[in-house]
mmCIF file of C-alpha atoms in Angstrom:
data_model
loop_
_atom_site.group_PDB
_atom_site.id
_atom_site.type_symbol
_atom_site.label_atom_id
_atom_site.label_comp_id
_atom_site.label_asym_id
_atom_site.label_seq_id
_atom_site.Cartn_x
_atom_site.Cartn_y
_atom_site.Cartn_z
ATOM 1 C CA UNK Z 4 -94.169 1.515 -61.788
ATOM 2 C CA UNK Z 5 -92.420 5.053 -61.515
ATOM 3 C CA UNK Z 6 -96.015 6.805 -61.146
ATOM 4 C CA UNK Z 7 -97.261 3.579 -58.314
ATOM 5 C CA UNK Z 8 -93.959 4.848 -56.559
ATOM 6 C CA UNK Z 9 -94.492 8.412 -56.943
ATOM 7 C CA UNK Z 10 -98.014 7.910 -55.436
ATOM 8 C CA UNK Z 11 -96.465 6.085 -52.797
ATOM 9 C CA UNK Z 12 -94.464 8.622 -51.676
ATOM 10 C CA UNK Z 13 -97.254 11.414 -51.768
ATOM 11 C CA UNK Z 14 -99.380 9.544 -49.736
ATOM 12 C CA UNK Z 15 -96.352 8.603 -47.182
ATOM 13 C CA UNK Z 16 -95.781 12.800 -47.264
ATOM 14 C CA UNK Z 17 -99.169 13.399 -46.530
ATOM 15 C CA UNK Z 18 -99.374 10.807 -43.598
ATOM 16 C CA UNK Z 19 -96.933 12.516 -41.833
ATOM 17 C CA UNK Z 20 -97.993 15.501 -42.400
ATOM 18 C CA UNK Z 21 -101.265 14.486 -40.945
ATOM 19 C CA UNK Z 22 -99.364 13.199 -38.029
ATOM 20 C CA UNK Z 23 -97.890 16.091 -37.285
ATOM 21 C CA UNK Z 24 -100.251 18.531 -37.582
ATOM 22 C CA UNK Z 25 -102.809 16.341 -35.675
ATOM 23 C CA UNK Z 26 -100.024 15.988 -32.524
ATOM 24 C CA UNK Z 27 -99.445 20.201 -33.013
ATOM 25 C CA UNK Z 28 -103.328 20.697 -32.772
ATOM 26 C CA UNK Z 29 -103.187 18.135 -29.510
ATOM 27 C CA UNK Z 30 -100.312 20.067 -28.125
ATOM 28 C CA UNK Z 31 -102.221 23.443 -28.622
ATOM 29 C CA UNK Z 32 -105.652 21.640 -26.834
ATOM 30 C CA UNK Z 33 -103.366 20.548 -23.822
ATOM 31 C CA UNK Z 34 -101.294 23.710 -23.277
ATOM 32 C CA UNK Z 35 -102.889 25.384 -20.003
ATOM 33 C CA UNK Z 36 -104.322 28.539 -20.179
ATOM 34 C CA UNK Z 37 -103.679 30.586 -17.196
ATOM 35 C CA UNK Z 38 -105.185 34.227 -17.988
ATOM 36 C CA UNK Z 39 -104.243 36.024 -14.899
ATOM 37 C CA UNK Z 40 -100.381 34.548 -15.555
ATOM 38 C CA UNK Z 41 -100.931 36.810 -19.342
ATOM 39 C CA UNK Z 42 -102.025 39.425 -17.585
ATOM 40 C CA UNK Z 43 -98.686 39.721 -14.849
ATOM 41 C CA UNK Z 44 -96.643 39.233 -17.335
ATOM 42 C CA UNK Z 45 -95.376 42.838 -18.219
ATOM 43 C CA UNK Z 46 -96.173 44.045 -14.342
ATOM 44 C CA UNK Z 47 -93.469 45.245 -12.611
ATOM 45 C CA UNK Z 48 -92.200 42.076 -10.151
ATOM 46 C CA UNK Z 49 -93.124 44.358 -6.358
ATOM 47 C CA UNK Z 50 -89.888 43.267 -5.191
ATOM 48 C CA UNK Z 51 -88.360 45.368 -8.342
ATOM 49 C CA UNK Z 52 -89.757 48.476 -6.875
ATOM 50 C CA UNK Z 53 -87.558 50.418 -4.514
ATOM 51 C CA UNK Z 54 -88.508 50.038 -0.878
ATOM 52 C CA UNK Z 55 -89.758 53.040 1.196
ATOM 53 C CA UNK Z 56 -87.167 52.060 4.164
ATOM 54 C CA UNK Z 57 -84.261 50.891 2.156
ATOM 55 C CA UNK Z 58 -83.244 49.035 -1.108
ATOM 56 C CA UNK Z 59 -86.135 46.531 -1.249
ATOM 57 C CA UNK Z 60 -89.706 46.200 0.169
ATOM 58 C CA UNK Z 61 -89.193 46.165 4.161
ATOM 59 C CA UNK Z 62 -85.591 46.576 4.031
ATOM 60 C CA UNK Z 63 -84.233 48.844 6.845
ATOM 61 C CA UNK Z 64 -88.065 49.297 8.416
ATOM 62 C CA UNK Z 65 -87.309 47.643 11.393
ATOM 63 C CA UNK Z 66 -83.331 49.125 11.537
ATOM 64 C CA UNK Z 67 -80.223 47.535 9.344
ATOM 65 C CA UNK Z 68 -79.972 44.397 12.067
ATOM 66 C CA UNK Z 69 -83.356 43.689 12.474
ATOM 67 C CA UNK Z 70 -83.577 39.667 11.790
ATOM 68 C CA UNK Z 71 -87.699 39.151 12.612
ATOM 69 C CA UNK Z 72 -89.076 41.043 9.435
ATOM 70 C CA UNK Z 73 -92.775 41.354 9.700
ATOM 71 C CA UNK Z 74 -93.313 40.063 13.326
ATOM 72 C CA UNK Z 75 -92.215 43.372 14.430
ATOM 73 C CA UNK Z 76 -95.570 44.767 12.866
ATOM 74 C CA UNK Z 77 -97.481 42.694 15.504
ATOM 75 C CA UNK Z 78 -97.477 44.841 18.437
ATOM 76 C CA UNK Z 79 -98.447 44.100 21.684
ATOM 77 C CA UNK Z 80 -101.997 45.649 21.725
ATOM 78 C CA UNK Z 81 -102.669 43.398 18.419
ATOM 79 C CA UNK Z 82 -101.713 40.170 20.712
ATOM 80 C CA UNK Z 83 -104.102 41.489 23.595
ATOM 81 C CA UNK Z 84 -107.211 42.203 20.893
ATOM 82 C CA UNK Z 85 -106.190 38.579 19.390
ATOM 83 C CA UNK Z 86 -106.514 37.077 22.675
ATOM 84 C CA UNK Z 87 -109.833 38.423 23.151
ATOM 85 C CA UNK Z 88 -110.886 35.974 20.742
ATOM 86 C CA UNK Z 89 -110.702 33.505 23.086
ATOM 87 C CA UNK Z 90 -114.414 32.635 24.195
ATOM 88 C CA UNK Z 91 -114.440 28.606 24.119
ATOM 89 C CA UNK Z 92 -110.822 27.570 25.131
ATOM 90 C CA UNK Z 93 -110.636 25.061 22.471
ATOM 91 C CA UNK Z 94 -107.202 24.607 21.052
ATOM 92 C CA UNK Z 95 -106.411 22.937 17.523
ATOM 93 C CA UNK Z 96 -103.198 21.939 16.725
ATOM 94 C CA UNK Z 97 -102.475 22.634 12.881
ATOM 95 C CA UNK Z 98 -99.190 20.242 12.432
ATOM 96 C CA UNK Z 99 -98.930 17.346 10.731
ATOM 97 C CA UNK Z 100 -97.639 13.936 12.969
ATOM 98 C CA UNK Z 101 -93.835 13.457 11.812
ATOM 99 C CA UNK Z 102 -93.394 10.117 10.988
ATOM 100 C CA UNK Z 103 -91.500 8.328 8.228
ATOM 101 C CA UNK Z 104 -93.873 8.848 5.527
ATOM 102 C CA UNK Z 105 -94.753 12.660 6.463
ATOM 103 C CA UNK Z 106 -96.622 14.601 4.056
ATOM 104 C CA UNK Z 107 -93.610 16.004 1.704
ATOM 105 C CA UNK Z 108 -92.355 16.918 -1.782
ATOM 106 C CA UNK Z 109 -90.559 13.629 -2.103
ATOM 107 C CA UNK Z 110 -86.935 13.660 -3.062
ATOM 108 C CA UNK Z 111 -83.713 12.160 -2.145
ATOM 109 C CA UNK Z 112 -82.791 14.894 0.409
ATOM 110 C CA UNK Z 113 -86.536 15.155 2.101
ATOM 111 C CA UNK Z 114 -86.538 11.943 3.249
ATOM 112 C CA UNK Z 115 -89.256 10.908 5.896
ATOM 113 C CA UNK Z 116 -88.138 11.555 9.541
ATOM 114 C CA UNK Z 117 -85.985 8.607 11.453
ATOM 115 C CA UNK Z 118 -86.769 8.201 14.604
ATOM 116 C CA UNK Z 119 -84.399 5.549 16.526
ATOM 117 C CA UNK Z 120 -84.049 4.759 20.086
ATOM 118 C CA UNK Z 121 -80.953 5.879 21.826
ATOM 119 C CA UNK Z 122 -78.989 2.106 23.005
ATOM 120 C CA UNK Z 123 -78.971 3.122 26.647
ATOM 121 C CA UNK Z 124 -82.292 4.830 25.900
ATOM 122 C CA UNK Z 125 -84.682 2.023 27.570
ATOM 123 C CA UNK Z 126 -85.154 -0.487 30.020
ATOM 124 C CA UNK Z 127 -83.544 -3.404 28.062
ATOM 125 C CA UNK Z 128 -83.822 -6.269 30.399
ATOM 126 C CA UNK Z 129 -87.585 -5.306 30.495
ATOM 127 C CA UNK Z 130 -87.880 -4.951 26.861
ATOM 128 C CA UNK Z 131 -86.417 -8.918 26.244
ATOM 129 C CA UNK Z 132 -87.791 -10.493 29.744
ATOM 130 C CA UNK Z 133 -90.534 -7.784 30.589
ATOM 131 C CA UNK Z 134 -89.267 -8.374 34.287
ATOM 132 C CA UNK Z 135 -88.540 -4.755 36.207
ATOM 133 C CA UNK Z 136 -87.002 -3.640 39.084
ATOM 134 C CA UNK Z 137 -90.386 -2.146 41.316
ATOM 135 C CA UNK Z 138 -87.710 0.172 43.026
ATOM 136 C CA UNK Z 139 -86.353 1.950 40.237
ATOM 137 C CA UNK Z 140 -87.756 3.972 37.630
ATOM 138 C CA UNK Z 141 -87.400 3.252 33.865
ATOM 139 C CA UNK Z 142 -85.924 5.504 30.972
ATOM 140 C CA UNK Z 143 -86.576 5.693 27.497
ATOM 141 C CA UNK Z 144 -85.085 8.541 24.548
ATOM 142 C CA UNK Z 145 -84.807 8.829 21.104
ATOM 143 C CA UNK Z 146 -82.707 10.286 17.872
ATOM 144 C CA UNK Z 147 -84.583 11.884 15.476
ATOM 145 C CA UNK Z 148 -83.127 13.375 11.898
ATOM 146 C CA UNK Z 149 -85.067 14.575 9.261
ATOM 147 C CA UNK Z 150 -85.121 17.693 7.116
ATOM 148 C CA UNK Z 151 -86.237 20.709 7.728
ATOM 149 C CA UNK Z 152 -88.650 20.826 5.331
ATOM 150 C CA UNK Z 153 -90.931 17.767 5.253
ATOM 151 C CA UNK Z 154 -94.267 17.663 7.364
ATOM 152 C CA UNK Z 155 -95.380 21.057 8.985
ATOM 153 C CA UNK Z 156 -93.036 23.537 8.308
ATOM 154 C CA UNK Z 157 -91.819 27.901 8.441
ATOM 155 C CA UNK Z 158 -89.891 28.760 5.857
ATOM 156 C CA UNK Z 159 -87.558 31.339 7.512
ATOM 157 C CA UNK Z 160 -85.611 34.285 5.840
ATOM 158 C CA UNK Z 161 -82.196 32.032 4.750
ATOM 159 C CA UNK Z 162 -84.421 29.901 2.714
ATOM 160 C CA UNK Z 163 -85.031 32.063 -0.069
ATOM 161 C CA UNK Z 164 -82.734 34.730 -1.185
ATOM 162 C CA UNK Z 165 -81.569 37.137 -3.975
ATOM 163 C CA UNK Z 166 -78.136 38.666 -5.258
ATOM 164 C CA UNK Z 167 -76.260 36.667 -2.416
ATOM 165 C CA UNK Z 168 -78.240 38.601 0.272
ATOM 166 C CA UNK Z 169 -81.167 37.902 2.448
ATOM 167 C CA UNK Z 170 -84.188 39.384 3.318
ATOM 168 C CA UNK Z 171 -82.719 43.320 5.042
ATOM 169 C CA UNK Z 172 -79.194 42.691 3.369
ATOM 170 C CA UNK Z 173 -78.063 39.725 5.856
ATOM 171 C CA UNK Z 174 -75.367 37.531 4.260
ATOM 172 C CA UNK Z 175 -76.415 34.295 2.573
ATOM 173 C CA UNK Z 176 -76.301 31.642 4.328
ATOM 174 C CA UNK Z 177 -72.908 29.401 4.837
ATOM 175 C CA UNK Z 178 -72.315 26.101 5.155
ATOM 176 C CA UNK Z 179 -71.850 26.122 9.322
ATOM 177 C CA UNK Z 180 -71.997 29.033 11.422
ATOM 178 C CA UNK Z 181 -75.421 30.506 9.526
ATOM 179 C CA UNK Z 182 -76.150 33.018 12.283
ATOM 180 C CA UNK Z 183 -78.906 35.139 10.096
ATOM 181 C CA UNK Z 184 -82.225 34.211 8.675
ATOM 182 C CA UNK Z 185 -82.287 31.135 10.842
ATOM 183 C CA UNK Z 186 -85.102 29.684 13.017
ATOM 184 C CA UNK Z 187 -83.284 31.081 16.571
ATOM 185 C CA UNK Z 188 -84.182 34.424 15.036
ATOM 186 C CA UNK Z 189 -87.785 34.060 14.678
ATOM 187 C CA UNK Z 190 -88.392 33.587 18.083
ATOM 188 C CA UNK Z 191 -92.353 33.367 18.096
ATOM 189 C CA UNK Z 192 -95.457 34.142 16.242
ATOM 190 C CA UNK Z 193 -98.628 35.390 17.670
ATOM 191 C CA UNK Z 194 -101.892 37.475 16.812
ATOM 192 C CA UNK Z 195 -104.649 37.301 15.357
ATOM 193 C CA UNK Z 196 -105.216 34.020 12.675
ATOM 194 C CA UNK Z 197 -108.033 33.943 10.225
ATOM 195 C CA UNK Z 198 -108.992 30.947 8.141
ATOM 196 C CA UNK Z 199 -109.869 31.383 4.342
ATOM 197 C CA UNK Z 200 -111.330 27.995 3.632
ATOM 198 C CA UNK Z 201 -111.728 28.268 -0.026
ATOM 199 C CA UNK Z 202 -112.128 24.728 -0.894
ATOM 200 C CA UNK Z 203 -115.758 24.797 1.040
ATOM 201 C CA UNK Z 204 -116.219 28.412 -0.501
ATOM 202 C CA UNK Z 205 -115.739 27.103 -4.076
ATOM 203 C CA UNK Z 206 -118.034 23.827 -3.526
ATOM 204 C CA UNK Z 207 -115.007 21.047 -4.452
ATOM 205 C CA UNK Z 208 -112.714 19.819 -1.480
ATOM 206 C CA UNK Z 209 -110.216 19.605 -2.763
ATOM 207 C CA UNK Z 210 -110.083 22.057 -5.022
ATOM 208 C CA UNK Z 211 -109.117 21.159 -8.819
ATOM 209 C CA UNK Z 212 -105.384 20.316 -10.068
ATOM 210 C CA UNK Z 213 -103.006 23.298 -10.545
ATOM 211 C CA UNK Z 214 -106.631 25.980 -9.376
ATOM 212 C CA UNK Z 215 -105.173 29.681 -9.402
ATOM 213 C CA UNK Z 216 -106.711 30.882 -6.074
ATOM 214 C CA UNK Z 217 -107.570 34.584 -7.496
ATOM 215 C CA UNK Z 218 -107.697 37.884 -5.357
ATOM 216 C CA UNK Z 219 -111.608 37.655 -6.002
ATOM 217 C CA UNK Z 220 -111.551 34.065 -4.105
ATOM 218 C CA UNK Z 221 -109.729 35.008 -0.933
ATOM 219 C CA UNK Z 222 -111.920 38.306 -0.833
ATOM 220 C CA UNK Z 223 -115.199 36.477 -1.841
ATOM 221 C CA UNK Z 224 -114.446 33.637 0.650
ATOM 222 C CA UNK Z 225 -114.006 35.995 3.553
ATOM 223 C CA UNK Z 226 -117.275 37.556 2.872
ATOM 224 C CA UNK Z 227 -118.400 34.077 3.116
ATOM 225 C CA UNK Z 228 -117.695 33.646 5.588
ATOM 226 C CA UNK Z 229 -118.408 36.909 7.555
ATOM 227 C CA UNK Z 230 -114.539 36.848 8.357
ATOM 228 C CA UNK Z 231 -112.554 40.515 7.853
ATOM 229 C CA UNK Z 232 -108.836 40.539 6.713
ATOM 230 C CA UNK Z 233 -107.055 42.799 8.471
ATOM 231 C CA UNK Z 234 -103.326 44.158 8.542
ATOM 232 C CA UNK Z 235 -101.061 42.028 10.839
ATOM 233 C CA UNK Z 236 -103.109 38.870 10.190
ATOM 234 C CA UNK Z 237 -101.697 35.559 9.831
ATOM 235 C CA UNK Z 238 -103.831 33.872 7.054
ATOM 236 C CA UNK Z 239 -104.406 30.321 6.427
ATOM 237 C CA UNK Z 240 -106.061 29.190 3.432
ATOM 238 C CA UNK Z 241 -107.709 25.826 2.836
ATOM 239 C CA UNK Z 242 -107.415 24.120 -0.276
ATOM 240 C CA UNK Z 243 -108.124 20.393 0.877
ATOM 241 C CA UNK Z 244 -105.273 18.964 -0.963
ATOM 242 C CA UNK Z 245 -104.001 16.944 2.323
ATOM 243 C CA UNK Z 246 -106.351 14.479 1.858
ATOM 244 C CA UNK Z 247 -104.857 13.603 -1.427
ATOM 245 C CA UNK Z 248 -101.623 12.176 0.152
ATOM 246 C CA UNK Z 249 -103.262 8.881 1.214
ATOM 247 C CA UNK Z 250 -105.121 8.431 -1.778
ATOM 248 C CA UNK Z 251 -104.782 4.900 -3.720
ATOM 249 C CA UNK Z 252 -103.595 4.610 -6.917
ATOM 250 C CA UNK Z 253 -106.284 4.418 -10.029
ATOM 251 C CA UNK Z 254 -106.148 0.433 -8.737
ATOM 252 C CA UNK Z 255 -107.433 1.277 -5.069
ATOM 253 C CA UNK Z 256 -103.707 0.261 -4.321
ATOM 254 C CA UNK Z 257 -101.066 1.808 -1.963
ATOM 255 C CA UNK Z 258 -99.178 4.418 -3.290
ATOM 256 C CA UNK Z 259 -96.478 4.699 -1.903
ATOM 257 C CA UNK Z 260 -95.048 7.652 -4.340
ATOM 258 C CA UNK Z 261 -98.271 9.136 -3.533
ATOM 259 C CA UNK Z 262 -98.761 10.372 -7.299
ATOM 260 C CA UNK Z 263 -101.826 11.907 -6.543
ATOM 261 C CA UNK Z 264 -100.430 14.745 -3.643
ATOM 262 C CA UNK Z 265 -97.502 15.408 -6.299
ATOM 263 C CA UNK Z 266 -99.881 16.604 -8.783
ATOM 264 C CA UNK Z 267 -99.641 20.460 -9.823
ATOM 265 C CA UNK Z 268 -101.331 21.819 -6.831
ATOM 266 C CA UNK Z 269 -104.204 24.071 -5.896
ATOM 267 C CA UNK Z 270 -102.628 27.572 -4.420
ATOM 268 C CA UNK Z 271 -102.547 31.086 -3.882
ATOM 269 C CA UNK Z 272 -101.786 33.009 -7.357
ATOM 270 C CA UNK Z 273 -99.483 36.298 -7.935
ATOM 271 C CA UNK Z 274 -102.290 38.651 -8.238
ATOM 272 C CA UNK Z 275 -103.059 37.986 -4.196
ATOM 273 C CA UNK Z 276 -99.216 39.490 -3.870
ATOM 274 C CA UNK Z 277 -100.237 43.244 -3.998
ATOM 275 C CA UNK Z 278 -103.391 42.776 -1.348
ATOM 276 C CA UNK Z 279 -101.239 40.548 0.650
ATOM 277 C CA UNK Z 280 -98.721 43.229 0.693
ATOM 278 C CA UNK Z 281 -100.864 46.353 1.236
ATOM 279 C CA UNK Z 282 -102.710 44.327 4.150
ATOM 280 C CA UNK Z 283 -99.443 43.865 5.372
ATOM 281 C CA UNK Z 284 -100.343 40.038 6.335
ATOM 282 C CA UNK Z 285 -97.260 38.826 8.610
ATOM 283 C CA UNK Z 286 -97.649 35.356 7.400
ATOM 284 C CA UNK Z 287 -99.531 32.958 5.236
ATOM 285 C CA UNK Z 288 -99.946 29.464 5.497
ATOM 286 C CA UNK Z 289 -101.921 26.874 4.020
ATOM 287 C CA UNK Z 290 -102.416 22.904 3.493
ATOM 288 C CA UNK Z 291 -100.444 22.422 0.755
ATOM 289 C CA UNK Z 292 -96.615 21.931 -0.507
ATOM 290 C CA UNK Z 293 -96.049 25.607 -0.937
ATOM 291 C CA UNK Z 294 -98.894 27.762 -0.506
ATOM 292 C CA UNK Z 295 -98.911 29.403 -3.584
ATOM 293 C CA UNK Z 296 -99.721 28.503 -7.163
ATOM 294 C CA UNK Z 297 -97.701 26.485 -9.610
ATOM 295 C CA UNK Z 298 -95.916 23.572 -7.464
ATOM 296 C CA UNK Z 299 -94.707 21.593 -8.475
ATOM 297 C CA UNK Z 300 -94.574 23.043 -11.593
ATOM 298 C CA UNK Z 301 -96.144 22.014 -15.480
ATOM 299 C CA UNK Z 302 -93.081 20.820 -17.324
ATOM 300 C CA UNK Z 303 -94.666 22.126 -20.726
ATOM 301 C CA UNK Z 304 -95.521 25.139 -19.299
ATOM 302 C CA UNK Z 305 -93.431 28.741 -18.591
ATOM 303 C CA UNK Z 306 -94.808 30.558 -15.770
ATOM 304 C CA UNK Z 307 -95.356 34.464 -17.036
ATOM 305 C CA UNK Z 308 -96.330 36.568 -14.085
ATOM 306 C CA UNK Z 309 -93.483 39.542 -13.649
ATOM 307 C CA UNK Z 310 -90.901 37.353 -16.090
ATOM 308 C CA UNK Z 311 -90.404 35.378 -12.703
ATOM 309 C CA UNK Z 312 -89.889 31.535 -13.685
ATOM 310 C CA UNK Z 313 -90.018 30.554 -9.668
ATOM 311 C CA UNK Z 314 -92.413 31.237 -7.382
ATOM 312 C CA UNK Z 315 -93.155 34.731 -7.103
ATOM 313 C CA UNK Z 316 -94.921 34.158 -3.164
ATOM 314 C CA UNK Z 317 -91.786 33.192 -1.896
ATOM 315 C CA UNK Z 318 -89.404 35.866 -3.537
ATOM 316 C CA UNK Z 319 -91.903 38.883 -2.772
ATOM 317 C CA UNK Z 320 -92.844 37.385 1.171
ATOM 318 C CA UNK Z 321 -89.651 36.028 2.092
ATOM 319 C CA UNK Z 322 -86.707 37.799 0.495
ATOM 320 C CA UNK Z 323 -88.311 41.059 -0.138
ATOM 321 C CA UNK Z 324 -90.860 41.671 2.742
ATOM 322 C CA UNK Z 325 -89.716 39.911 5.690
ATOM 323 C CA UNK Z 326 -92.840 37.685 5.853
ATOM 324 C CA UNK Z 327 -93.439 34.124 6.384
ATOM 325 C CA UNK Z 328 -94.700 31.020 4.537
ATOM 326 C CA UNK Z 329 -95.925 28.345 6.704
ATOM 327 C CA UNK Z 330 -96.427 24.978 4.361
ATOM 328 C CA UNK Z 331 -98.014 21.273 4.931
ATOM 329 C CA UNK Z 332 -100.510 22.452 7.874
ATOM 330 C CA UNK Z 333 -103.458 20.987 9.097
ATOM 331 C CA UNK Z 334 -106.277 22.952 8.508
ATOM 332 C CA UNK Z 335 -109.487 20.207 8.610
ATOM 333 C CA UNK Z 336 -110.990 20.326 11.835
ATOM 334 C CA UNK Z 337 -110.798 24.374 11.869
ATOM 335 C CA UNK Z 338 -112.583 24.102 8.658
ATOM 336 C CA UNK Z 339 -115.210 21.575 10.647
ATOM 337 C CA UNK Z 340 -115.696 24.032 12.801
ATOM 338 C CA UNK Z 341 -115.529 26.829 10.652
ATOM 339 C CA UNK Z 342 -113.152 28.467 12.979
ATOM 340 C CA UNK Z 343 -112.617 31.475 10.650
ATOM 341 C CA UNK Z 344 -111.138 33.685 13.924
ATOM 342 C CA UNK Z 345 -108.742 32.921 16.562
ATOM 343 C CA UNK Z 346 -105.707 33.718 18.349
ATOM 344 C CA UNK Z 347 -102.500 32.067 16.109
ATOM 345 C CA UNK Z 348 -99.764 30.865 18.845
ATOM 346 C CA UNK Z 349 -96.020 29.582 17.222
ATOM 347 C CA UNK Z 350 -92.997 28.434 18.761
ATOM 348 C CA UNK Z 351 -90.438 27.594 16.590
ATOM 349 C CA UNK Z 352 -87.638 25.012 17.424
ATOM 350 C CA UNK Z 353 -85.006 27.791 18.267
ATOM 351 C CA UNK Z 354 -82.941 26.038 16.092
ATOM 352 C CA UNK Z 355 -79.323 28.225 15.156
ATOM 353 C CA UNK Z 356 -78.439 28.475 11.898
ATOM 354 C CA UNK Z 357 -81.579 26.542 11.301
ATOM 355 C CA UNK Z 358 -82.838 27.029 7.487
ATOM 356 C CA UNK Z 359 -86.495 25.974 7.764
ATOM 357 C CA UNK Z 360 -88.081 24.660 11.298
ATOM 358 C CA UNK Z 361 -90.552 22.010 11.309
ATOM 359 C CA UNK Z 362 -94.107 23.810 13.581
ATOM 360 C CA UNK Z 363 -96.875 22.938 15.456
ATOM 361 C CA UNK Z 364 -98.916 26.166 15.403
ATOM 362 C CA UNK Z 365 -101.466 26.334 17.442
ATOM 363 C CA UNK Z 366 -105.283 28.530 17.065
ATOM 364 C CA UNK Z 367 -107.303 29.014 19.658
ATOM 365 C CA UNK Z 368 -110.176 30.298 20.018
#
C-alpha cells in the first residue's frame, strides 16, 4: 500500500512537471521576436543626445519662443516647388467622416463624437407639420463634443512631453489657460506630401498584425515607386489597417468593439527615427492609431529599442524635434491612384489651448 502510494505521488510529480514545462515551452513558442527591437536596445535614445541649438534635438533652432517646431523648415520657395506639382487639379481629402462610431482607440474618454441639434437650431413647426413660411428663410445648427483625439487627428507639441517641459522648453500644459503647444500655434501645414504605400509594396493590404515597417521598407517602397524622399517632406505611409475597423467578428457579425482594428498594429519602427530625422521630414502621418510600431502594445511583451517602454516616434518627433504625427488618415484612394507626389495643404481648427486637433488634410495634385 505504502509503495502504490509512493508511486502515486511520483507519477502526480511528474504530471506536473510535464505541465509545466510543456506551458514554459508554449510560452517560449509565443513570445514575439522582434530583432530590430534587440538590436536598439543599447543605442543611445536620439533625444538623449544634446541638441546642436539648445538642450535637446531642435530646441532653440527656431529662437527660445518659437511654438511651430519643424514648420519653420518649410520655407516659402519649398511651398512654390510643391505647388508645381499641381498638373490635374484633383483634390483628395485624407480625413476620416466624424461620426459617433469614428475610427478610434476605444476608451471611456475617446468616446465617438455627439453631434446634437441646437433647440432653436431648426425650423420646428416644419420639422412636426412640414408646413413653411415661403417668405422666410429656415435655420438649422448644431453642438458637437468629442475628443480631440478620435477620427483624423495632429498630435500637437502639449501632447507629448518630458521632465515637465515641452517640445523648446514651453511649460507643460495646465488644466485651463494652456497657451503653448496647442493647436492655435500650429497655424498651417503645407509643402510637398509624398505617399509611401507599403501595404501594396509588400503584396498584403493590410499588412500583417504588429509588422515592424523597417528603414529598408520605406526606402525600398519609394524606389517602388519612383517617388524621392526629400528634407521638408510630409510623409504618409499606407499600411491598410483602416479597412479593419468594419470588419465582422469571426461570426460575420457586427462588432461593435471592433476587435479586429484594436489588434497590435502594423507601423513605422524605431530604426526609421534616425532617417526620419536626418531627412528632416516635418511630419508623418499614416492610416493607423499611431503611426508607429507597437500600438497598442503586446501585454507579454517589453518593448527594447533605446530602454524606451513608450513609443519612441512620439518622444523623438514630438517632444524632442518639433515635428508632427498625423494619425487615423485616409490614405485609399491616393493609393488607387498611386498618387505618390502632391502638394500637402492643413488647416488646423485654431483651437487655444487645444491639445490635439481633429484634420482634414488635403493633397493635391
Amino acid at each position: 500500500m505504502l509503495c502504490l502510494k509512493s508511486l502515486l505521488v511520483g507519477l502526480g510529480g511528474l504530471a506536473v512537471g510535464v505541465f509545466f514545462w510543456s506551458l514554459g515551452v508554449a510560452t517560449a513558442q509565443q513570445a514575439p521576436q522582434y530583432p530590430q527591437d534587440d538590436k536598439l536596445a543599447n543605442e543611445p535614445a536620439p533625444w538623449s543626445v544634446p541638441g546642436k541649438w539648445g538642450k535637446r534635438g531642435n530646441w532653440g533652432r527656431w529662437g527660445e519662443n518659437d511654438k511651430r517646431g519643424m514648420l519653420n523648415y518649410i520655407t516659402p520657395d519649398m511651398i512654390v516647388k510643391a505647388a508645381g506639382l499641381v498638373k490635374q487639379g484633383k483634390v483628395y481629402a485624407l480625413g476620416e467622416e466624424l461620426h459617433a462610431d469614428v475610427p478610434r482607440v476605444i476608451t471611456p474618454q475617446r468616446m465617438g463624437i455627439q453631434i446634437m441639434q441646437d433647440r432653436d437650431g431648426y425650423d420646428r413647426v416644419a420639422a412636426q407639420s412640414g408646413a413653411f413660411d415661403p417668405n422666410r428663410y429656415q435655420v438649422g445648427a448644431s453642438f458637437t463634443f468629442m475628443h480631440n483625439h478620435t477620427g483624423s487627428h495632429l498630435d500637437t507639441f502639449a501632447h507629448i512631453y518630458r521632465d515637465n517641459a515641452l517640445y523648446n522648453n514651453m511649460p507643460a500644459p495646465k488644466p485651463v489657460d494652456t497657451a503653448h503647444g496647442d493647436a492655435a500655434s500650429v497655424q498651417f501645414m503645407a509643402g510637398r506630401g509624398i505617399l509611401l504605400d507599403v501595404a501594396r509594396y509588400k503584396g498584403t493590404d493590410p499588412l500583417p498584425v504588429d509588422y515592424w515597417i523597417t528603414l529598408d521598407d520605406l526606402q525600398n517602397t519609394a524606389k517602388a515607386q519612383n517617388v524621392e524622399i526629400r528634407k521638408g517632406d510630409i510623409l504618409l505611409v499606407r499600411t491598410g489597417w483602416r479597412k479593419t475597423w468594419d470588419e465582422p467578428d469571426s461570426a460575420g457579425r457586427l462588432d461593435a468593439a471592433h476587435t479586429k482594428w484594436h489588434q497590435p498594429q502594423p507601423g513605422v519602427g524605431p530604426d526609421c527615427l534616425k532617417f526620419l530625422n536626418d531627412m528632416e521630414i516635418v511630419a508623418i502621418g499614416s492610416d493607423n492609431a499611431a503611426v508607429e510600431w507597437g500600438f497598442p502594445a503586446k501585454p507579454q511583451y517589453t518593448r527594447k529599442a533605446f530602454g524606451f517602454l513608450a513609443l519612441p516616434l512620439h518622444i523623438d518627433f514630438v517632444w524632442n524635434r518639433g515635428a508632427y504625427i498625423i494619425e487615423i488618415l485616409n490614405l485609399d484612394e491616393l493609393a488607387k491612384d498611386r498618387a505618390y507626389e502632391f502638394l500637402f495643404v492643413l488647416g488646423p481648427l485654431l483651437l487655444r489651448g487645444g491639445i490635439g486637433v481633429p484634420v482634414n488634410p488635403i493633397a493635391i495634385r
